[in-house]
XYZ file of C-alpha atoms in Angstrom:
478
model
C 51.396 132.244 50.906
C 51.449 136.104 52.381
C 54.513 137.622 53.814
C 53.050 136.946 57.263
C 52.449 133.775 56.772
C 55.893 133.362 55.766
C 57.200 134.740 59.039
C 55.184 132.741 61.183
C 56.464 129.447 59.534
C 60.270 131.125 59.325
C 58.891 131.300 63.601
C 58.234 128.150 63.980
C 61.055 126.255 62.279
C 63.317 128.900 64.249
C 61.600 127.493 67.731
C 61.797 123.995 66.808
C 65.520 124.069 66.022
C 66.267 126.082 69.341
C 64.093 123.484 71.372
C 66.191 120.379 69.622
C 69.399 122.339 70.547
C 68.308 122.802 74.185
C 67.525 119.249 74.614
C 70.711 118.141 72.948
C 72.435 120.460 75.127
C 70.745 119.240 78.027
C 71.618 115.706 77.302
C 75.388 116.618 76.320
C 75.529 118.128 80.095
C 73.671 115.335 81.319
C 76.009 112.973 79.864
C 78.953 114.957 80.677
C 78.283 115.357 84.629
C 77.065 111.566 84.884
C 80.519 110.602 83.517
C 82.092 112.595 86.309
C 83.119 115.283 83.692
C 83.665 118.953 84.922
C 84.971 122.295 84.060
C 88.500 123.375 86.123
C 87.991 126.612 86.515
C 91.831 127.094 87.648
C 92.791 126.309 84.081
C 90.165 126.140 82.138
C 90.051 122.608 81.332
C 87.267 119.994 81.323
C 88.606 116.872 83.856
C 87.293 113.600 84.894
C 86.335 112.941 88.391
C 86.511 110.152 90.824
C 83.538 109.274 92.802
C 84.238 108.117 96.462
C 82.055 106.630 98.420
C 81.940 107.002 102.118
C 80.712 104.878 104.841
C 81.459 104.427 108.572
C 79.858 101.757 111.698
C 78.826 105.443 113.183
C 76.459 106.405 110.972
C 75.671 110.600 110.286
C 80.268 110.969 111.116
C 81.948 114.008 109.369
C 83.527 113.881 106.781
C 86.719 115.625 105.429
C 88.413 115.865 102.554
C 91.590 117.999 103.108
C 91.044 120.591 104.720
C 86.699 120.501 103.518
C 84.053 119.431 105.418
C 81.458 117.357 103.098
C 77.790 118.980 104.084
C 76.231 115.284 104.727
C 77.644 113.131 107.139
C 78.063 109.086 106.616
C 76.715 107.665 104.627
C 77.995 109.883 101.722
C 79.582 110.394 98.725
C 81.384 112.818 96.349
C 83.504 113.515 93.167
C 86.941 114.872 93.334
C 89.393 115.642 90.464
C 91.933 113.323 90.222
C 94.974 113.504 92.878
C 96.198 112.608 96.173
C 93.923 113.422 99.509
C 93.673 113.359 103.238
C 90.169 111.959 104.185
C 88.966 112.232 107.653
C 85.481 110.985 109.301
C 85.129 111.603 113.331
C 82.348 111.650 115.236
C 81.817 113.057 118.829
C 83.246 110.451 121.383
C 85.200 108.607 119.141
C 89.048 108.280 118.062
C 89.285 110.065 114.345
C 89.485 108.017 111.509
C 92.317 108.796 108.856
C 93.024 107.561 105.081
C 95.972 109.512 102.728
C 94.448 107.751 98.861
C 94.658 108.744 95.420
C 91.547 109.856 93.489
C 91.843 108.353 89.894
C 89.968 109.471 86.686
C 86.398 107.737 86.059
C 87.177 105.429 88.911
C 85.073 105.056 92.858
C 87.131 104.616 95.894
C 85.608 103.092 98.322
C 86.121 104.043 101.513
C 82.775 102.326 103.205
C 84.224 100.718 105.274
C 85.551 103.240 108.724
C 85.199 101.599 112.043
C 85.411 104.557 114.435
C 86.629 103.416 117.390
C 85.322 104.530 121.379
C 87.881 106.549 123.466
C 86.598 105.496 126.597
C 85.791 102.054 125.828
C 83.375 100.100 128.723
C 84.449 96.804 129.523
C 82.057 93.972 131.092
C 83.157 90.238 131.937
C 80.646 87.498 131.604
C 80.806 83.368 132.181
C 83.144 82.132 134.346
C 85.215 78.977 132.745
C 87.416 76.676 134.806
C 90.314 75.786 133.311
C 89.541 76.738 129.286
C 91.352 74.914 126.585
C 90.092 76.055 123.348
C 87.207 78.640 122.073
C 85.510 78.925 118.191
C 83.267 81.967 117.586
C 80.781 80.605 114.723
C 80.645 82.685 111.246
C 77.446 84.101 111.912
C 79.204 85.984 114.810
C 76.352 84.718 117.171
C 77.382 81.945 119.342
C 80.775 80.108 120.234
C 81.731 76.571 121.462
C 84.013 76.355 124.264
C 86.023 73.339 125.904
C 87.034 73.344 129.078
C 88.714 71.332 131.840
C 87.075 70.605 135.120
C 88.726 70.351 138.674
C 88.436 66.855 138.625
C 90.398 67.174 134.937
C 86.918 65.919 132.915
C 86.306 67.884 129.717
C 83.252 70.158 129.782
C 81.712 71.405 126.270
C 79.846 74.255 126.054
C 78.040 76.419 123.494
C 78.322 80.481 124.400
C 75.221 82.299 123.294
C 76.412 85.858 122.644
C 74.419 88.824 122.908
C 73.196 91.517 124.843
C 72.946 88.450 127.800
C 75.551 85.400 127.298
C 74.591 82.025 128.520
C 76.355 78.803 128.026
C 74.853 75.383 127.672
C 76.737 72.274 128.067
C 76.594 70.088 125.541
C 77.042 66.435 126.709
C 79.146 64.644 124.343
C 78.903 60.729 123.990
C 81.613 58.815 126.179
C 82.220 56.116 122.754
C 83.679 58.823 120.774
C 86.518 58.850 122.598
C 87.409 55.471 123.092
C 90.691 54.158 124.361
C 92.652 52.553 126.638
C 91.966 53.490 130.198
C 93.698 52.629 133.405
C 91.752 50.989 136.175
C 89.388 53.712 137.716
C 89.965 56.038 134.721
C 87.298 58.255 132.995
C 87.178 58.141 129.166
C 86.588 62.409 129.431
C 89.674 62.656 131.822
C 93.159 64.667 130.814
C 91.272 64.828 126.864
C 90.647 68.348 126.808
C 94.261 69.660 126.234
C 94.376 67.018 123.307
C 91.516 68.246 121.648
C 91.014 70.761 118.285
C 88.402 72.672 117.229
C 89.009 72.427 113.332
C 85.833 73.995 112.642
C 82.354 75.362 113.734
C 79.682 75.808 111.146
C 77.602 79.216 110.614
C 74.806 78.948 113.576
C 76.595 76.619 115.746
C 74.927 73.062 115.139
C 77.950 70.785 114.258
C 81.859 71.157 115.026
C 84.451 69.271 113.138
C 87.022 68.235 116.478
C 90.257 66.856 116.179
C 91.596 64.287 118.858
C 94.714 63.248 119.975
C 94.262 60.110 121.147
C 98.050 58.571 122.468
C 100.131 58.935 119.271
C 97.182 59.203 116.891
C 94.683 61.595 115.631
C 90.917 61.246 115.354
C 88.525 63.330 113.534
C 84.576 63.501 114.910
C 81.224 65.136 113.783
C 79.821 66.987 117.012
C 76.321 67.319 116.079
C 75.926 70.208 118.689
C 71.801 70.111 118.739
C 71.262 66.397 119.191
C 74.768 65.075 120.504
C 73.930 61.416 120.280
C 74.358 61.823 116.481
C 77.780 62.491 116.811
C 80.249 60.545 114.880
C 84.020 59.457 115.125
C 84.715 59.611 111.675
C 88.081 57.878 112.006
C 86.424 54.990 113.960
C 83.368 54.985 111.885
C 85.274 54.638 108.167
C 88.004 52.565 109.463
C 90.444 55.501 107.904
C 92.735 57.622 109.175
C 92.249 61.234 108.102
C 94.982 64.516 107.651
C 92.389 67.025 106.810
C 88.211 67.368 106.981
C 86.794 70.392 105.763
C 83.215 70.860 105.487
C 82.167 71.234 101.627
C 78.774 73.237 102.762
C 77.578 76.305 105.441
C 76.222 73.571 107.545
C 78.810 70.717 107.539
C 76.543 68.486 106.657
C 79.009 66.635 103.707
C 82.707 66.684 103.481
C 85.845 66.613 102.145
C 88.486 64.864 103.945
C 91.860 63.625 102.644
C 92.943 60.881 103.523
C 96.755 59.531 105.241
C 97.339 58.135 102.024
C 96.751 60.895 99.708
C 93.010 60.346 98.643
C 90.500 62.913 98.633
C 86.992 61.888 99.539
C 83.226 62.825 100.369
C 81.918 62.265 103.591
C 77.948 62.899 103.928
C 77.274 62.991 108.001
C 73.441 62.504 107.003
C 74.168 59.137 105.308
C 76.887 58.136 107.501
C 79.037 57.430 103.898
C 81.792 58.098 102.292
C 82.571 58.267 98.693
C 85.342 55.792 96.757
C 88.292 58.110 95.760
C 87.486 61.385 93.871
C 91.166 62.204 93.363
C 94.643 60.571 94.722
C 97.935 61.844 95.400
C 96.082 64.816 96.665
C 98.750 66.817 99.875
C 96.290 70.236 100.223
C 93.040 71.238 98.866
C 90.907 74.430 99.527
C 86.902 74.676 99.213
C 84.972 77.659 97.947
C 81.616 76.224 97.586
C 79.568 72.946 96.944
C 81.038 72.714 93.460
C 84.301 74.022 93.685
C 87.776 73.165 94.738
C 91.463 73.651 94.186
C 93.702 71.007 94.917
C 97.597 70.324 95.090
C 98.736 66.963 94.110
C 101.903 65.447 94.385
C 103.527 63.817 91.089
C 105.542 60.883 90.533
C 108.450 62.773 89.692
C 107.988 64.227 93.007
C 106.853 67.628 91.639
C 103.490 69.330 92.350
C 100.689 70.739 90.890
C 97.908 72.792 91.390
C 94.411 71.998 89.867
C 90.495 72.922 90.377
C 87.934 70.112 90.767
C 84.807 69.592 89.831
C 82.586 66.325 90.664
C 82.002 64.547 87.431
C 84.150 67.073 85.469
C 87.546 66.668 84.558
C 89.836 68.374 86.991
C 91.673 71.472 85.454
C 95.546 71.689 86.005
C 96.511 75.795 86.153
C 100.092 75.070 87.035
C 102.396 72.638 87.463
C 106.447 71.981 88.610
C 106.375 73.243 92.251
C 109.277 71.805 93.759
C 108.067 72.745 97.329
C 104.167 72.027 98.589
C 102.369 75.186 97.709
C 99.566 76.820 99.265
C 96.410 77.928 97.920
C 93.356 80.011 98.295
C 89.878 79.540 96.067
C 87.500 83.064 95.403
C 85.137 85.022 93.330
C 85.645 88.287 93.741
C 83.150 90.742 91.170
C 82.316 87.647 88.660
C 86.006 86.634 88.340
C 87.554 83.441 89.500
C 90.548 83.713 91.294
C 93.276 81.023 92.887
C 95.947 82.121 94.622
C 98.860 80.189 94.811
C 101.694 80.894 97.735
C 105.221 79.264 96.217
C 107.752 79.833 98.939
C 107.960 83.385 99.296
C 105.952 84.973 96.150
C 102.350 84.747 95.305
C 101.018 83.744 92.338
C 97.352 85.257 91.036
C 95.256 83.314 88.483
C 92.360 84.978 87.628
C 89.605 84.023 84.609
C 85.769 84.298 83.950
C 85.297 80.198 84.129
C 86.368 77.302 85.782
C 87.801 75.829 82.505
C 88.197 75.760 78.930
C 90.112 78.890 77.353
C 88.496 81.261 79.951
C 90.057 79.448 83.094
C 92.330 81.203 85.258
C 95.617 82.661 84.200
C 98.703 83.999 86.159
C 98.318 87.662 85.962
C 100.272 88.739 88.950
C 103.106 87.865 91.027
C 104.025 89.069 94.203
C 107.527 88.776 95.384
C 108.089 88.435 99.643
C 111.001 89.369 101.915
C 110.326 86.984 104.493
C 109.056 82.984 105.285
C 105.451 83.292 105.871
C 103.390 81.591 107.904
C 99.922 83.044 107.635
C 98.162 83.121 104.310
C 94.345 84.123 104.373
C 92.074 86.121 102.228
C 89.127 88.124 103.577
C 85.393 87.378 103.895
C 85.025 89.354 100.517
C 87.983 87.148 98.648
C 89.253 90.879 97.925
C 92.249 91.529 99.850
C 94.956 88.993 100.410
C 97.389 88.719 103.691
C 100.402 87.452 103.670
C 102.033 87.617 107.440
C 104.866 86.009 109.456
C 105.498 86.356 113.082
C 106.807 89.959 112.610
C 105.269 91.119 109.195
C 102.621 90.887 107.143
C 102.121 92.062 103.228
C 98.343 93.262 102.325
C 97.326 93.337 98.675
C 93.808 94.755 97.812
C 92.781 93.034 94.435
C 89.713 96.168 93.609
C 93.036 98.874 93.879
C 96.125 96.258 92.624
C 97.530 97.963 96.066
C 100.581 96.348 98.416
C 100.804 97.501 101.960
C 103.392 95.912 104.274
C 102.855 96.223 107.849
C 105.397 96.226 110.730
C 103.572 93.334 112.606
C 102.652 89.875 112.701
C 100.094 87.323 113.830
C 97.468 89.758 112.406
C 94.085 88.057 111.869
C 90.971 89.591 109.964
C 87.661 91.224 112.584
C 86.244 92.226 109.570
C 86.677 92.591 105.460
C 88.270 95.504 106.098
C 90.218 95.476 110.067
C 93.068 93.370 111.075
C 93.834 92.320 114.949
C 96.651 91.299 116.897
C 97.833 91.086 119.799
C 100.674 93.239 121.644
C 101.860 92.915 125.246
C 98.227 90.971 125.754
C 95.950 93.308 124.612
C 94.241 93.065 121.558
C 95.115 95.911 119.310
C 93.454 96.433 115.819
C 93.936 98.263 112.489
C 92.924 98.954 109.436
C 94.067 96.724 106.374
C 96.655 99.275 105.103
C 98.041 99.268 108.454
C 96.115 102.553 109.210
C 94.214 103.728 112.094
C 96.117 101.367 114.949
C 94.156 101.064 118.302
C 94.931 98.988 121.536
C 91.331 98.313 122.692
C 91.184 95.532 126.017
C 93.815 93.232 127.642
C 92.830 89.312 126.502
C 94.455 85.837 126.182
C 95.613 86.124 122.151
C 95.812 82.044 122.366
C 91.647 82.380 122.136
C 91.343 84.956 119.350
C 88.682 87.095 119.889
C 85.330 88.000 117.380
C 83.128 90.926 116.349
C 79.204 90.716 116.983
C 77.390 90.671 114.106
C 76.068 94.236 114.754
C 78.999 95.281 115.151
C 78.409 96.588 118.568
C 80.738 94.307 120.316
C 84.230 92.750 120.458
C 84.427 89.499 122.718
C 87.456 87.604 123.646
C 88.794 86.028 127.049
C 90.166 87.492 129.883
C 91.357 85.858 133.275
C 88.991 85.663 136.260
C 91.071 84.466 138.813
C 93.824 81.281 138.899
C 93.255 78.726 136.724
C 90.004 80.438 135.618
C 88.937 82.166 132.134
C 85.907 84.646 131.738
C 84.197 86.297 128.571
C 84.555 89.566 128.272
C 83.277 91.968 125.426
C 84.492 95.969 124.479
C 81.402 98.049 123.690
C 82.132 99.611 120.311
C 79.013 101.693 119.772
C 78.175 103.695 122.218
């Protein structure tokens, strides 16, 4: 081999090494920026980011991060170094949106979830009722059933289509489900409608769970809203008297109900039957799906417990020696199971990767309350827990491990993420930190009031006149 030859090989080696360091060096940067690495030029050091994400119901709102404004509006995202910030996102015509939150190392904050809010909000009134007694939006956010009270004092049912046009349909109800005593010349439908519940409504409005007070008694029936002749007194039809019904599926077809003397049971609506016992001294169960259940049972040393069931498994017990009822809530929130367990005034948070077995739920958090709460709910997303009494209410976000405590009670959830109330009679609503507080219409808070599915629309009820109710929606896209 020649001297030239020599070189050219000495070349080649050369090139190869400097292309294998390139592409290693391209892969080390590659690695190091998709791990949210990055060089602080202030002093020197490498640091890892946080991502957050960003998201409003306005879509293409600022955004700003201190005092930055991001170059793409919603929806967005960036990486910051880890720290406290001030995030804004505003858009022309609305009120701004506002979040103080800590950036943490390797993690994403989420903040998808801004609901800018109109400053000139347009208000329309729709549907005259006479004399409403109770209203139930349905889950899907689409329709809502509504009882009302004639002149003559008859109860009227009706199912409220919302949308860009509302119409309500009566529903005629059969006269046998109500059966009772009546004095001579007496309706069965009159002076009912004060005395009747609407426990639930399922997603798109077909069947409604009612509860009755008939004289000194309570009834349960099975409205079947499409075909109302299939409607069932459940109390009649069993020959049992009921304390709870809650339907087991999304369209009530089967479910459970617990009995006055401490049975739990299956009812299936299509079959008109109902199961022997599935578990007794049962007080208080919750339902998370088809298979699932927690339960609290009352033992014979007058203790209680609180246990997940399973048909044709054994029943898990995940704790035990309450001496007052507690209350529970059932989730999955990111693969993990989670029961929440409200014992006087702290809160107890199982959490475990199965149902059972050595991977079942375990306490792994306790929160400690101030105050004698009434309200305990978790959101659509089984990620943020509320905690509330008549003047207060506790928040505590189970993605962040954050508590917020909040100045106000009564607060129910419009979304996963915003809280309402109301104040002086108008609905007012907030974020779930307590952030971003808006008064947005005057309505009756004894109906509640829902958020379209699009998110275009708040409904509730307003008066029309003496005696007489109205829908009324806030336009919340403009």
């Amino acid at each position: 081999m020649n001297e030239r030859q020599k070189r050219e090989k000495i070349i080649i080696i050369l090139k190869n090494i400097a292309t294998i360091f390139v592409v290693f060096s391209m892969v080390f940067v590659l690695i190091f920026l998709i791990q949210g690495w990055m060089i602080d030029f202030d002093d020197g050091k490498t640091v890892r980011t946080g991502l957050v994400q960003f998201a409003s119901n306005i879509n293409g709102s600022t955004v700003e991060v201190g005092e930055k404004t991001l170059s793409e509006k919603t929806n967005t995202k960036t990486q910051l170094k880890p720290g406290e910030y001030e995030f804004k996102m505003w858009f022309e015509k609305y009120e701004l949106w506002y979040r103080k939150a800590s950036v943490k190392s390797g993690e994403v904050l989420w903040l998808n979830y801004a609901r800018l809010v109109p400053k000139e909000k347009k208000i329309t009134s729709h549907l005259q009722f006479e004399n409403l007694k109770s209203v139930k939006f349905s889950d899907n956010k689409e329709k809502a059933l509504a009882i009302s009270e004639t002149a003559e004092g008859l109860v009227n049912f009706s199912i409220v289509q919302l949308g860009e046009t509302l119409k309500a349909t009566e529903i005629k109800v059969p006269e046998s489900l109500f059966f009772r005593e009546l004095a001579d010349g007496e309706n069965t439908f009159s002076k009912i409608a004060e005395n009747i519940t609407i426990e639930s409504l399922n997603e798109n409005a077909t069947r409604a769970i009612l509860k009755w007070k008939n004289d000194e008694n309570y009834e349960w029936l099975a409205i079947d809203l499409n075909d109302p002749e299939k409607s069932i007194n459940l109390t009649d039809n069993f020959s049992t008297n009921f304390s709870k019904i809650s339907p087991k599926n999304r369209n009530h077809s089967k479910l459970y109900a617990l009995t006055a003397d401490f049975h739990l049971r299956e009812i299936d609506l299509g079959a008109q039957t109902i199961s022997s016992n599935l578990l007794s001294g049962v007080v208080d169960f919750d339902i998370y799906n088809d298979e699932i259940s927690t339960f609290v049972q009352k033992n014979s040393n007058g203790k209680f417990s609180v246990g997940i069931f399973r048909i044709d498994r054994q029943t898990v017990i995940l704790a035990k020696d309450f001496t007052a009822q507690p209350r529970i809530i059932t989730g999955v929130y990111y693969g993990e199971n989670y029961v929440h367990i409200l014992d006087g005034q702290k809160v107890l948070i199982f959490k475990g990767q199965e149902w059972s077995g050595d991977r079942k739920p375990k306490k792994i958090r306790e929160i400690n309350l101030d105050f004698k709460v009434e309200d305990f709910e978790i959101n659509a997303e089984n990620r943020i827990l509320k905690i509330g009494s008549a003047s207060k209410t506790v928040t505590f976000d189970l993605e962040t491990n954050s508590k917020y405590e909040i100045s106000a009670g009564g607060l129910k959830w419009l979304d996963s993420f915003v809280l309402y109330n109301f104040e002086n009679e108008k609905m007012v609503m907030r974020d779930f930190d307590g952030s971003n507080k808006y008064s947005i219409f005057g309505a009756k808070s004894n109906f509640g009031v829902t958020l379209s599915k699009d998110g275009k629309y708040i409904y509730g009820i307003t008066d029309k006149s003496e005696g007489n109710s109205q829908f009324s929606r806030v336009q919340m896209v403009l």
